[in-house]
PDB file of N, CA and C in Angstrom:
ATOM      1  N   MET A   1     394.339 146.066  47.063  1.00 80.00           N
ATOM      2  CA  MET A   1     393.234 145.027  47.157  1.00 80.00           C
ATOM      3  C   MET A   1     392.019 145.692  46.078  1.00 80.00           C
ATOM      4  N   ASN A   2     391.731 144.156  46.041  1.00 86.00           N
ATOM      5  CA  ASN A   2     390.807 143.770  44.894  1.00 86.00           C
ATOM      6  C   ASN A   2     389.597 144.029  45.239  1.00 86.00           C
ATOM      7  N   GLN A   3     389.252 144.362  44.269  1.00 87.00           N
ATOM      8  CA  GLN A   3     387.367 145.257  44.030  1.00 87.00           C
ATOM      9  C   GLN A   3     385.819 144.642  44.707  1.00 87.00           C
ATOM     10  N   GLU A   4     386.600 143.027  45.322  1.00 91.00           N
ATOM     11  CA  GLU A   4     385.384 142.978  45.952  1.00 91.00           C
ATOM     12  C   GLU A   4     385.415 143.663  48.122  1.00 91.00           C
ATOM     13  N   ARG A   5     386.488 143.421  48.056  1.00 92.00           N
ATOM     14  CA  ARG A   5     386.786 144.403  49.757  1.00 92.00           C
ATOM     15  C   ARG A   5     386.104 145.606  49.250  1.00 92.00           C
ATOM     16  N   VAL A   6     387.247 146.180  48.601  1.00 90.00           N
ATOM     17  CA  VAL A   6     386.455 147.449  48.067  1.00 90.00           C
ATOM     18  C   VAL A   6     385.368 147.443  48.245  1.00 90.00           C
ATOM     19  N   TYR A   7     383.910 147.326  48.424  1.00 91.00           N
ATOM     20  CA  TYR A   7     382.510 146.998  48.817  1.00 91.00           C
ATOM     21  C   TYR A   7     382.520 146.490  49.317  1.00 91.00           C
ATOM     22  N   GLN A   8     383.422 145.842  50.402  1.00 95.00           N
ATOM     23  CA  GLN A   8     382.506 144.957  51.923  1.00 95.00           C
ATOM     24  C   GLN A   8     383.050 146.142  52.434  1.00 95.00           C
ATOM     25  N   VAL A   9     384.641 147.021  52.534  1.00 96.00           N
ATOM     26  CA  VAL A   9     384.525 147.829  53.207  1.00 96.00           C
ATOM     27  C   VAL A   9     383.269 149.590  53.720  1.00 96.00           C
ATOM     28  N   LEU A  10     383.669 150.262  52.658  1.00 95.00           N
ATOM     29  CA  LEU A  10     382.816 151.016  51.830  1.00 95.00           C
ATOM     30  C   LEU A  10     381.242 150.615  51.633  1.00 95.00           C
ATOM     31  N   ARG A  11     380.579 151.197  53.553  1.00 95.00           N
ATOM     32  CA  ARG A  11     379.257 150.554  53.777  1.00 95.00           C
ATOM     33  C   ARG A  11     377.680 151.668  52.684  1.00 95.00           C
ATOM     34  N   GLY A  12     378.805 153.034  52.922  1.00 93.00           N
ATOM     35  CA  GLY A  12     378.105 154.006  52.195  1.00 93.00           C
ATOM     36  C   GLY A  12     377.826 155.315  52.852  1.00 93.00           C
ATOM     37  N   PRO A  13     377.581 156.251  52.478  1.00 93.00           N
ATOM     38  CA  PRO A  13     378.287 157.819  52.936  1.00 93.00           C
ATOM     39  C   PRO A  13     377.448 157.901  54.837  1.00 93.00           C
ATOM     40  N   HIS A  14     377.531 158.628  55.235  1.00 94.00           N
ATOM     41  CA  HIS A  14     376.644 159.221  56.900  1.00 94.00           C
ATOM     42  C   HIS A  14     376.355 160.017  55.986  1.00 94.00           C
ATOM     43  N   VAL A  15     375.024 160.990  56.085  1.00 90.00           N
ATOM     44  CA  VAL A  15     374.944 162.163  55.805  1.00 90.00           C
ATOM     45  C   VAL A  15     373.571 162.541  57.614  1.00 90.00           C
ATOM     46  N   SER A  16     374.643 162.956  57.919  1.00 93.00           N
ATOM     47  CA  SER A  16     374.256 164.410  58.969  1.00 93.00           C
ATOM     48  C   SER A  16     374.199 165.983  59.065  1.00 93.00           C
ATOM     49  N   GLU A  17     373.786 166.428  59.926  1.00 95.00           N
ATOM     50  CA  GLU A  17     374.135 167.528  60.225  1.00 95.00           C
ATOM     51  C   GLU A  17     375.686 167.461  59.998  1.00 95.00           C
ATOM     52  N   LYS A  18     375.777 167.274  61.381  1.00 95.00           N
ATOM     53  CA  LYS A  18     377.787 167.171  62.209  1.00 95.00           C
ATOM     54  C   LYS A  18     379.186 166.420  60.230  1.00 95.00           C
ATOM     55  N   SER A  19     377.351 165.485  59.716  1.00 92.00           N
ATOM     56  CA  SER A  19     378.997 165.281  58.755  1.00 92.00           C
ATOM     57  C   SER A  19     378.214 166.551  57.085  1.00 92.00           C
ATOM     58  N   THR A  20     377.831 167.376  57.244  1.00 90.00           N
ATOM     59  CA  THR A  20     377.872 168.500  56.233  1.00 90.00           C
ATOM     60  C   THR A  20     378.345 169.266  56.685  1.00 90.00           C
ATOM     61  N   VAL A  21     378.222 169.645  58.288  1.00 93.00           N
ATOM     62  CA  VAL A  21     379.221 171.260  58.419  1.00 93.00           C
ATOM     63  C   VAL A  21     381.059 170.524  58.574  1.00 93.00           C
ATOM     64  N   ILE A  22     381.187 169.124  58.107  1.00 93.00           N
ATOM     65  CA  ILE A  22     381.897 169.403  58.436  1.00 93.00           C
ATOM     66  C   ILE A  22     382.683 169.083  56.494  1.00 93.00           C
ATOM     67  N   ALA A  23     381.921 168.064  56.000  1.00 89.00           N
ATOM     68  CA  ALA A  23     381.926 168.453  54.320  1.00 89.00           C
ATOM     69  C   ALA A  23     382.330 170.238  53.901  1.00 89.00           C
ATOM     70  N   ASP A  24     381.463 170.712  54.507  1.00 89.00           N
ATOM     71  CA  ASP A  24     381.674 172.341  54.299  1.00 89.00           C
ATOM     72  C   ASP A  24     382.734 173.208  54.443  1.00 89.00           C
ATOM     73  N   GLU A  25     383.377 172.690  55.795  1.00 92.00           N
ATOM     74  CA  GLU A  25     384.287 173.875  56.066  1.00 92.00           C
ATOM     75  C   GLU A  25     385.225 173.036  56.391  1.00 92.00           C
ATOM     76  N   ALA A  26     385.408 171.832  56.146  1.00 93.00           N
ATOM     77  CA  ALA A  26     387.524 170.668  56.175  1.00 93.00           C
ATOM     78  C   ALA A  26     387.705 169.862  55.081  1.00 93.00           C
ATOM     79  N   ASN A  27     386.508 170.025  54.268  1.00 91.00           N
ATOM     80  CA  ASN A  27     387.255 168.889  52.929  1.00 91.00           C
ATOM     81  C   ASN A  27     386.647 167.404  53.117  1.00 91.00           C
ATOM     82  N   GLN A  28     385.818 166.979  53.947  1.00 94.00           N
ATOM     83  CA  GLN A  28     385.907 166.257  54.742  1.00 94.00           C
ATOM     84  C   GLN A  28     384.755 165.335  54.700  1.00 94.00           C
ATOM     85  N   VAL A  29     384.508 163.823  54.171  1.00 95.00           N
ATOM     86  CA  VAL A  29     383.666 163.353  53.866  1.00 95.00           C
ATOM     87  C   VAL A  29     383.341 161.930  55.010  1.00 95.00           C
ATOM     88  N   VAL A  30     382.291 161.907  55.250  1.00 96.00           N
ATOM     89  CA  VAL A  30     381.769 160.669  56.505  1.00 96.00           C
ATOM     90  C   VAL A  30     381.685 159.895  55.780  1.00 96.00           C
ATOM     91  N   PHE A  31     382.152 158.092  56.553  1.00 96.00           N
ATOM     92  CA  PHE A  31     381.201 157.042  55.357  1.00 96.00           C
ATOM     93  C   PHE A  31     380.593 156.150  56.538  1.00 96.00           C
ATOM     94  N   LYS A  32     380.004 155.526  56.773  1.00 97.00           N
ATOM     95  CA  LYS A  32     380.209 153.835  56.742  1.00 97.00           C
ATOM     96  C   LYS A  32     380.890 152.890  56.791  1.00 97.00           C
ATOM     97  N   VAL A  33     381.706 152.591  57.485  1.00 97.00           N
ATOM     98  CA  VAL A  33     382.018 151.509  57.235  1.00 97.00           C
ATOM     99  C   VAL A  33     382.679 149.880  57.712  1.00 97.00           C
ATOM    100  N   ALA A  34     382.843 149.401  57.359  1.00 97.00           N
ATOM    101  CA  ALA A  34     382.616 147.501  58.136  1.00 97.00           C
ATOM    102  C   ALA A  34     383.684 147.868  59.169  1.00 97.00           C
ATOM    103  N   VAL A  35     383.271 146.879  60.561  1.00 97.00           N
ATOM    104  CA  VAL A  35     383.136 146.691  61.695  1.00 97.00           C
ATOM    105  C   VAL A  35     385.218 146.305  62.397  1.00 97.00           C
ATOM    106  N   ASP A  36     385.738 145.912  60.581  1.00 97.00           N
ATOM    107  CA  ASP A  36     386.819 145.271  61.091  1.00 97.00           C
ATOM    108  C   ASP A  36     387.411 146.063  60.143  1.00 97.00           C
ATOM    109  N   ALA A  37     386.957 146.790  59.372  1.00 97.00           N
ATOM    110  CA  ALA A  37     388.476 147.864  58.193  1.00 97.00           C
ATOM    111  C   ALA A  37     388.924 148.020  58.878  1.00 97.00           C
ATOM    112  N   THR A  38     390.061 148.570  58.516  1.00 97.00           N
ATOM    113  CA  THR A  38     391.970 149.597  58.803  1.00 97.00           C
ATOM    114  C   THR A  38     391.417 150.386  58.280  1.00 97.00           C
ATOM    115  N   LYS A  39     392.261 151.680  59.291  1.00 97.00           N
ATOM    116  CA  LYS A  39     392.597 153.141  57.838  1.00 97.00           C
ATOM    117  C   LYS A  39     392.895 152.546  56.933  1.00 97.00           C
ATOM    118  N   ARG A  40     393.510 152.078  56.232  1.00 97.00           N
ATOM    119  CA  ARG A  40     394.202 151.549  55.022  1.00 97.00           C
ATOM    120  C   ARG A  40     393.893 151.066  54.494  1.00 97.00           C
ATOM    121  N   GLU A  41     392.661 150.596  54.793  1.00 97.00           N
ATOM    122  CA  GLU A  41     391.703 149.553  53.518  1.00 97.00           C
ATOM    123  C   GLU A  41     390.990 150.720  53.346  1.00 97.00           C
ATOM    124  N   VAL A  42     390.341 151.705  54.091  1.00 97.00           N
ATOM    125  CA  VAL A  42     389.821 152.358  53.835  1.00 97.00           C
ATOM    126  C   VAL A  42     389.953 153.781  52.481  1.00 97.00           C
ATOM    127  N   LYS A  43     391.385 154.405  53.114  1.00 97.00           N
ATOM    128  CA  LYS A  43     391.806 155.022  52.584  1.00 97.00           C
ATOM    129  C   LYS A  43     392.063 154.423  50.758  1.00 97.00           C
ATOM    130  N   ALA A  44     392.365 153.720  50.478  1.00 96.00           N
ATOM    131  CA  ALA A  44     392.398 152.538  49.611  1.00 96.00           C
ATOM    132  C   ALA A  44     391.040 152.536  48.405  1.00 96.00           C
ATOM    133  N   ALA A  45     390.475 152.625  49.710  1.00 96.00           N
ATOM    134  CA  ALA A  45     389.094 151.843  48.996  1.00 96.00           C
ATOM    135  C   ALA A  45     388.083 152.967  47.710  1.00 96.00           C
ATOM    136  N   VAL A  46     388.946 154.774  49.573  1.00 95.00           N
ATOM    137  CA  VAL A  46     387.909 155.765  49.286  1.00 95.00           C
ATOM    138  C   VAL A  46     388.892 156.489  47.166  1.00 95.00           C
ATOM    139  N   GLU A  47     390.130 156.244  47.426  1.00 95.00           N
ATOM    140  CA  GLU A  47     391.193 156.696  46.202  1.00 95.00           C
ATOM    141  C   GLU A  47     391.101 155.872  45.335  1.00 95.00           C
ATOM    142  N   GLN A  48     390.433 154.859  44.874  1.00 94.00           N
ATOM    143  CA  GLN A  48     389.898 153.970  43.490  1.00 94.00           C
ATOM    144  C   GLN A  48     388.725 153.730  43.983  1.00 94.00           C
ATOM    145  N   LEU A  49     387.496 153.783  44.763  1.00 92.00           N
ATOM    146  CA  LEU A  49     386.240 153.655  44.085  1.00 92.00           C
ATOM    147  C   LEU A  49     386.364 155.466  43.285  1.00 92.00           C
ATOM    148  N   PHE A  50     386.317 156.210  44.522  1.00 92.00           N
ATOM    149  CA  PHE A  50     386.085 157.751  43.481  1.00 92.00           C
ATOM    150  C   PHE A  50     387.404 158.140  43.151  1.00 92.00           C
ATOM    151  N   GLU A  51     388.375 157.956  42.773  1.00 92.00           N
ATOM    152  CA  GLU A  51     389.177 158.619  42.052  1.00 92.00           C
ATOM    153  C   GLU A  51     390.079 159.898  42.532  1.00 92.00           C
ATOM    154  N   VAL A  52     389.647 160.523  44.496  1.00 94.00           N
ATOM    155  CA  VAL A  52     390.422 161.090  44.315  1.00 94.00           C
ATOM    156  C   VAL A  52     391.785 161.076  45.507  1.00 94.00           C
ATOM    157  N   ARG A  53     392.008 161.885  45.915  1.00 96.00           N
ATOM    158  CA  ARG A  53     393.384 162.178  46.565  1.00 96.00           C
ATOM    159  C   ARG A  53     392.911 162.045  48.549  1.00 96.00           C
ATOM    160  N   VAL A  54     393.038 160.961  49.677  1.00 96.00           N
ATOM    161  CA  VAL A  54     392.723 161.255  50.452  1.00 96.00           C
ATOM    162  C   VAL A  54     394.175 161.675  51.016  1.00 96.00           C
ATOM    163  N   ARG A  55     393.694 162.555  52.622  1.00 97.00           N
ATOM    164  CA  ARG A  55     395.279 163.350  52.767  1.00 97.00           C
ATOM    165  C   ARG A  55     395.037 162.373  54.345  1.00 97.00           C
ATOM    166  N   ASP A  56     394.265 161.917  55.263  1.00 97.00           N
ATOM    167  CA  ASP A  56     393.759 161.725  56.270  1.00 97.00           C
ATOM    168  C   ASP A  56     392.235 160.725  56.406  1.00 97.00           C
ATOM    169  N   VAL A  57     392.093 159.637  57.481  1.00 98.00           N
ATOM    170  CA  VAL A  57     391.784 159.159  57.805  1.00 98.00           C
ATOM    171  C   VAL A  57     391.418 159.358  59.693  1.00 98.00           C
ATOM    172  N   ARG A  58     390.225 159.566  59.389  1.00 98.00           N
ATOM    173  CA  ARG A  58     389.746 158.753  61.471  1.00 98.00           C
ATOM    174  C   ARG A  58     388.701 157.737  61.046  1.00 98.00           C
ATOM    175  N   VAL A  59     388.726 156.735  62.300  1.00 98.00           N
ATOM    176  CA  VAL A  59     388.378 156.703  62.696  1.00 98.00           C
ATOM    177  C   VAL A  59     387.454 156.226  63.818  1.00 98.00           C
ATOM    178  N   ALA A  60     385.877 156.248  64.317  1.00 98.00           N
ATOM    179  CA  ALA A  60     385.452 155.544  65.452  1.00 98.00           C
ATOM    180  C   ALA A  60     384.746 154.857  65.703  1.00 98.00           C
ATOM    181  N   ASN A  61     384.368 154.078  66.352  1.00 98.00           N
ATOM    182  CA  ASN A  61     383.144 152.794  66.661  1.00 98.00           C
ATOM    183  C   ASN A  61     382.376 153.792  67.338  1.00 98.00           C
ATOM    184  N   VAL A  62     381.712 153.511  67.114  1.00 97.00           N
ATOM    185  CA  VAL A  62     379.713 153.694  67.606  1.00 97.00           C
ATOM    186  C   VAL A  62     379.189 152.422  68.332  1.00 97.00           C
ATOM    187  N   SER A  63     378.776 153.446  69.675  1.00 97.00           N
ATOM    188  CA  SER A  63     378.029 151.841  69.843  1.00 97.00           C
ATOM    189  C   SER A  63     376.871 151.952  69.779  1.00 97.00           C
ATOM    190  N   GLY A  64     375.865 150.873  69.438  1.00 96.00           N
ATOM    191  CA  GLY A  64     375.030 150.503  69.520  1.00 96.00           C
ATOM    192  C   GLY A  64     373.166 151.350  70.714  1.00 96.00           C
ATOM    193  N   LYS A  65     372.355 151.574  69.600  1.00 96.00           N
ATOM    194  CA  LYS A  65     371.579 152.501  70.960  1.00 96.00           C
ATOM    195  C   LYS A  65     370.959 150.903  71.865  1.00 96.00           C
ATOM    196  N   ARG A  66     370.155 150.821  72.724  1.00 96.00           N
ATOM    197  CA  ARG A  66     369.557 150.390  73.474  1.00 96.00           C
ATOM    198  C   ARG A  66     368.226 151.232  73.178  1.00 96.00           C
ATOM    199  N   LYS A  67     366.862 149.598  72.640  1.00 95.00           N
ATOM    200  CA  LYS A  67     365.204 150.954  72.489  1.00 95.00           C
ATOM    201  C   LYS A  67     364.721 149.553  73.263  1.00 95.00           C
ATOM    202  N   ARG A  68     363.703 150.046  73.164  1.00 94.00           N
ATOM    203  CA  ARG A  68     361.938 149.372  73.569  1.00 94.00           C
ATOM    204  C   ARG A  68     361.117 150.053  72.724  1.00 94.00           C
ATOM    205  N   PHE A  69     359.848 148.883  72.673  1.00 93.00           N
ATOM    206  CA  PHE A  69     358.602 148.439  72.407  1.00 93.00           C
ATOM    207  C   PHE A  69     358.108 147.512  73.235  1.00 93.00           C
ATOM    208  N   GLY A  70     357.069 148.453  73.730  1.00 94.00           N
ATOM    209  CA  GLY A  70     356.591 148.306  74.973  1.00 94.00           C
ATOM    210  C   GLY A  70     357.593 146.973  75.972  1.00 94.00           C
ATOM    211  N   ARG A  71     356.937 146.274  75.766  1.00 94.00           N
ATOM    212  CA  ARG A  71     357.831 145.286  76.808  1.00 94.00           C
ATOM    213  C   ARG A  71     359.266 144.534  77.022  1.00 94.00           C
ATOM    214  N   LEU A  72     358.819 145.266  75.450  1.00 95.00           N
ATOM    215  CA  LEU A  72     360.096 143.842  74.437  1.00 95.00           C
ATOM    216  C   LEU A  72     361.702 144.858  74.329  1.00 95.00           C
ATOM    217  N   GLU A  73     362.726 144.832  74.839  1.00 95.00           N
ATOM    218  CA  GLU A  73     364.123 145.296  74.642  1.00 95.00           C
ATOM    219  C   GLU A  73     365.417 144.961  73.088  1.00 95.00           C
ATOM    220  N   GLY A  74     365.495 145.686  73.211  1.00 96.00           N
ATOM    221  CA  GLY A  74     366.774 145.349  72.554  1.00 96.00           C
ATOM    222  C   GLY A  74     367.657 146.257  71.835  1.00 96.00           C
ATOM    223  N   ARG A  75     368.784 146.195  70.819  1.00 96.00           N
ATOM    224  CA  ARG A  75     369.702 146.426  70.857  1.00 96.00           C
ATOM    225  C   ARG A  75     370.031 147.031  70.038  1.00 96.00           C
ATOM    226  N   ARG A  76     370.910 147.721  69.340  1.00 96.00           N
ATOM    227  CA  ARG A  76     370.765 148.473  67.623  1.00 96.00           C
ATOM    228  C   ARG A  76     372.266 147.793  67.518  1.00 96.00           C
ATOM    229  N   PRO A  77     372.502 147.612  66.886  1.00 97.00           N
ATOM    230  CA  PRO A  77     374.852 146.747  66.530  1.00 97.00           C
ATOM    231  C   PRO A  77     375.110 148.088  66.522  1.00 97.00           C
ATOM    232  N   ASP A  78     376.305 147.480  66.573  1.00 97.00           N
ATOM    233  CA  ASP A  78     377.475 148.995  66.966  1.00 97.00           C
ATOM    234  C   ASP A  78     378.028 148.559  65.070  1.00 97.00           C
ATOM    235  N   TRP A  79     378.979 150.066  65.329  1.00 97.00           N
ATOM    236  CA  TRP A  79     379.120 150.444  63.963  1.00 97.00           C
ATOM    237  C   TRP A  79     380.450 151.045  63.154  1.00 97.00           C
ATOM    238  N   LYS A  80     380.617 150.841  62.217  1.00 98.00           N
ATOM    239  CA  LYS A  80     382.066 151.951  62.129  1.00 98.00           C
ATOM    240  C   LYS A  80     381.655 153.466  61.422  1.00 98.00           C
ATOM    241  N   LYS A  81     382.511 154.517  61.457  1.00 97.00           N
ATOM    242  CA  LYS A  81     382.190 155.432  60.668  1.00 97.00           C
ATOM    243  C   LYS A  81     383.583 156.091  60.404  1.00 97.00           C
ATOM    244  N   ALA A  82     384.186 157.048  59.738  1.00 98.00           N
ATOM    245  CA  ALA A  82     384.744 157.143  59.158  1.00 98.00           C
ATOM    246  C   ALA A  82     385.744 158.876  58.578  1.00 98.00           C
ATOM    247  N   TYR A  83     385.586 159.292  58.937  1.00 97.00           N
ATOM    248  CA  TYR A  83     386.110 160.837  58.756  1.00 97.00           C
ATOM    249  C   TYR A  83     387.208 160.489  58.007  1.00 97.00           C
ATOM    250  N   VAL A  84     387.140 160.864  56.429  1.00 97.00           N
ATOM    251  CA  VAL A  84     387.914 160.917  55.279  1.00 97.00           C
ATOM    252  C   VAL A  84     388.190 162.559  54.533  1.00 97.00           C
ATOM    253  N   ALA A  85     389.336 162.676  55.301  1.00 97.00           N
ATOM    254  CA  ALA A  85     389.954 164.258  54.170  1.00 97.00           C
ATOM    255  C   ALA A  85     390.716 164.234  53.471  1.00 97.00           C
ATOM    256  N   LEU A  86     390.062 165.102  52.407  1.00 95.00           N
ATOM    257  CA  LEU A  86     390.342 165.452  50.813  1.00 95.00           C
ATOM    258  C   LEU A  86     391.166 166.158  51.084  1.00 95.00           C
ATOM    259  N   GLU A  87     392.727 165.294  49.890  1.00 95.00           N
ATOM    260  CA  GLU A  87     393.457 166.767  50.141  1.00 95.00           C
ATOM    261  C   GLU A  87     393.324 167.743  48.705  1.00 95.00           C
ATOM    262  N   PRO A  88     393.681 169.492  49.307  1.00 93.00           N
ATOM    263  CA  PRO A  88     393.225 170.251  48.833  1.00 93.00           C
ATOM    264  C   PRO A  88     392.570 170.278  47.202  1.00 93.00           C
ATOM    265  N   GLY A  89     391.691 170.480  46.910  1.00 90.00           N
ATOM    266  CA  GLY A  89     391.270 170.335  44.960  1.00 90.00           C
ATOM    267  C   GLY A  89     390.695 169.161  44.908  1.00 90.00           C
ATOM    268  N   ASN A  90     390.313 168.522  45.684  1.00 90.00           N
ATOM    269  CA  ASN A  90     388.881 167.119  45.283  1.00 90.00           C
ATOM    270  C   ASN A  90     388.160 167.436  46.373  1.00 90.00           C
ATOM    271  N   GLU A  91     387.300 166.877  45.862  1.00 87.00           N
ATOM    272  CA  GLU A  91     385.625 166.827  46.300  1.00 87.00           C
ATOM    273  C   GLU A  91     384.867 165.633  45.845  1.00 87.00           C
ATOM    274  N   LEU A  92     384.001 165.632  46.872  1.00 83.00           N
ATOM    275  CA  LEU A  92     382.634 164.549  46.626  1.00 83.00           C
ATOM    276  C   LEU A  92     381.758 165.651  47.166  1.00 83.00           C
ATOM    277  N   ASP A  93     380.556 164.788  46.664  1.00 74.00           N
ATOM    278  CA  ASP A  93     379.441 165.355  47.032  1.00 74.00           C
ATOM    279  C   ASP A  93     378.562 164.919  46.857  1.00 74.00           C
ATOM    280  N   PHE A  94     377.919 164.008  47.285  1.00 65.00           N
ATOM    281  CA  PHE A  94     376.492 163.020  48.485  1.00 65.00           C
ATOM    282  C   PHE A  94     375.021 163.646  48.121  1.00 65.00           C
ATOM    283  N   ILE A  95     375.614 164.703  47.701  1.00 60.00           N
ATOM    284  CA  ILE A  95     374.211 165.478  48.557  1.00 60.00           C
ATOM    285  C   ILE A  95     373.304 166.192  47.016  1.00 60.00           C
ATOM    286  N   GLY A  96     374.724 166.580  46.133  1.00 60.00           N
ATOM    287  CA  GLY A  96     374.389 166.411  44.208  1.00 60.00           C
ATOM    288  C   GLY A  96     373.191 168.055  44.528  1.00 60.00           C
ATOM    289  N   GLY A  97     372.653 169.631  45.121  1.00 53.00           N
ATOM    290  CA  GLY A  97     372.035 170.454  44.747  1.00 53.00           C
ATOM    291  C   GLY A  97     371.638 170.592  43.652  1.00 53.00           C
ATOM    292  N   VAL A  98     370.333 171.003  43.406  1.00 52.00           N
ATOM    293  CA  VAL A  98     369.965 171.581  41.791  1.00 52.00           C
ATOM    294  C   VAL A  98     371.187 172.898  42.289  1.00 52.00           C
ATOM    295  N   GLU A  99     371.289 173.072  41.061  1.00 56.00           N
ATOM    296  CA  GLU A  99     371.962 174.591  40.660  1.00 56.00           C
ATOM    297  C   GLU A  99     371.029 175.482  39.207  1.00 56.00           C
TER     298      GLU A  99
END
């Protein structure tokens, strides 16, 4: 996979309460990914960019919410997230707590 596609596949980490709990308990990291990204592309991108070993990748399509502002009604775009399970001994830390 070329370097340009790596940066297109991974949009960024998805930090939420649920993703923090999953990171602590199951050694998994959650990423926002491109809508057209496949599991194999996500695995290759994470391994190439962060130099870790990936055990498993699960993806979920997230529907955009309907939002209103007064009389105006709109919709947020759909997006995709990937749950990346890392091999034992590998770790990614996006929050970087103070020691």
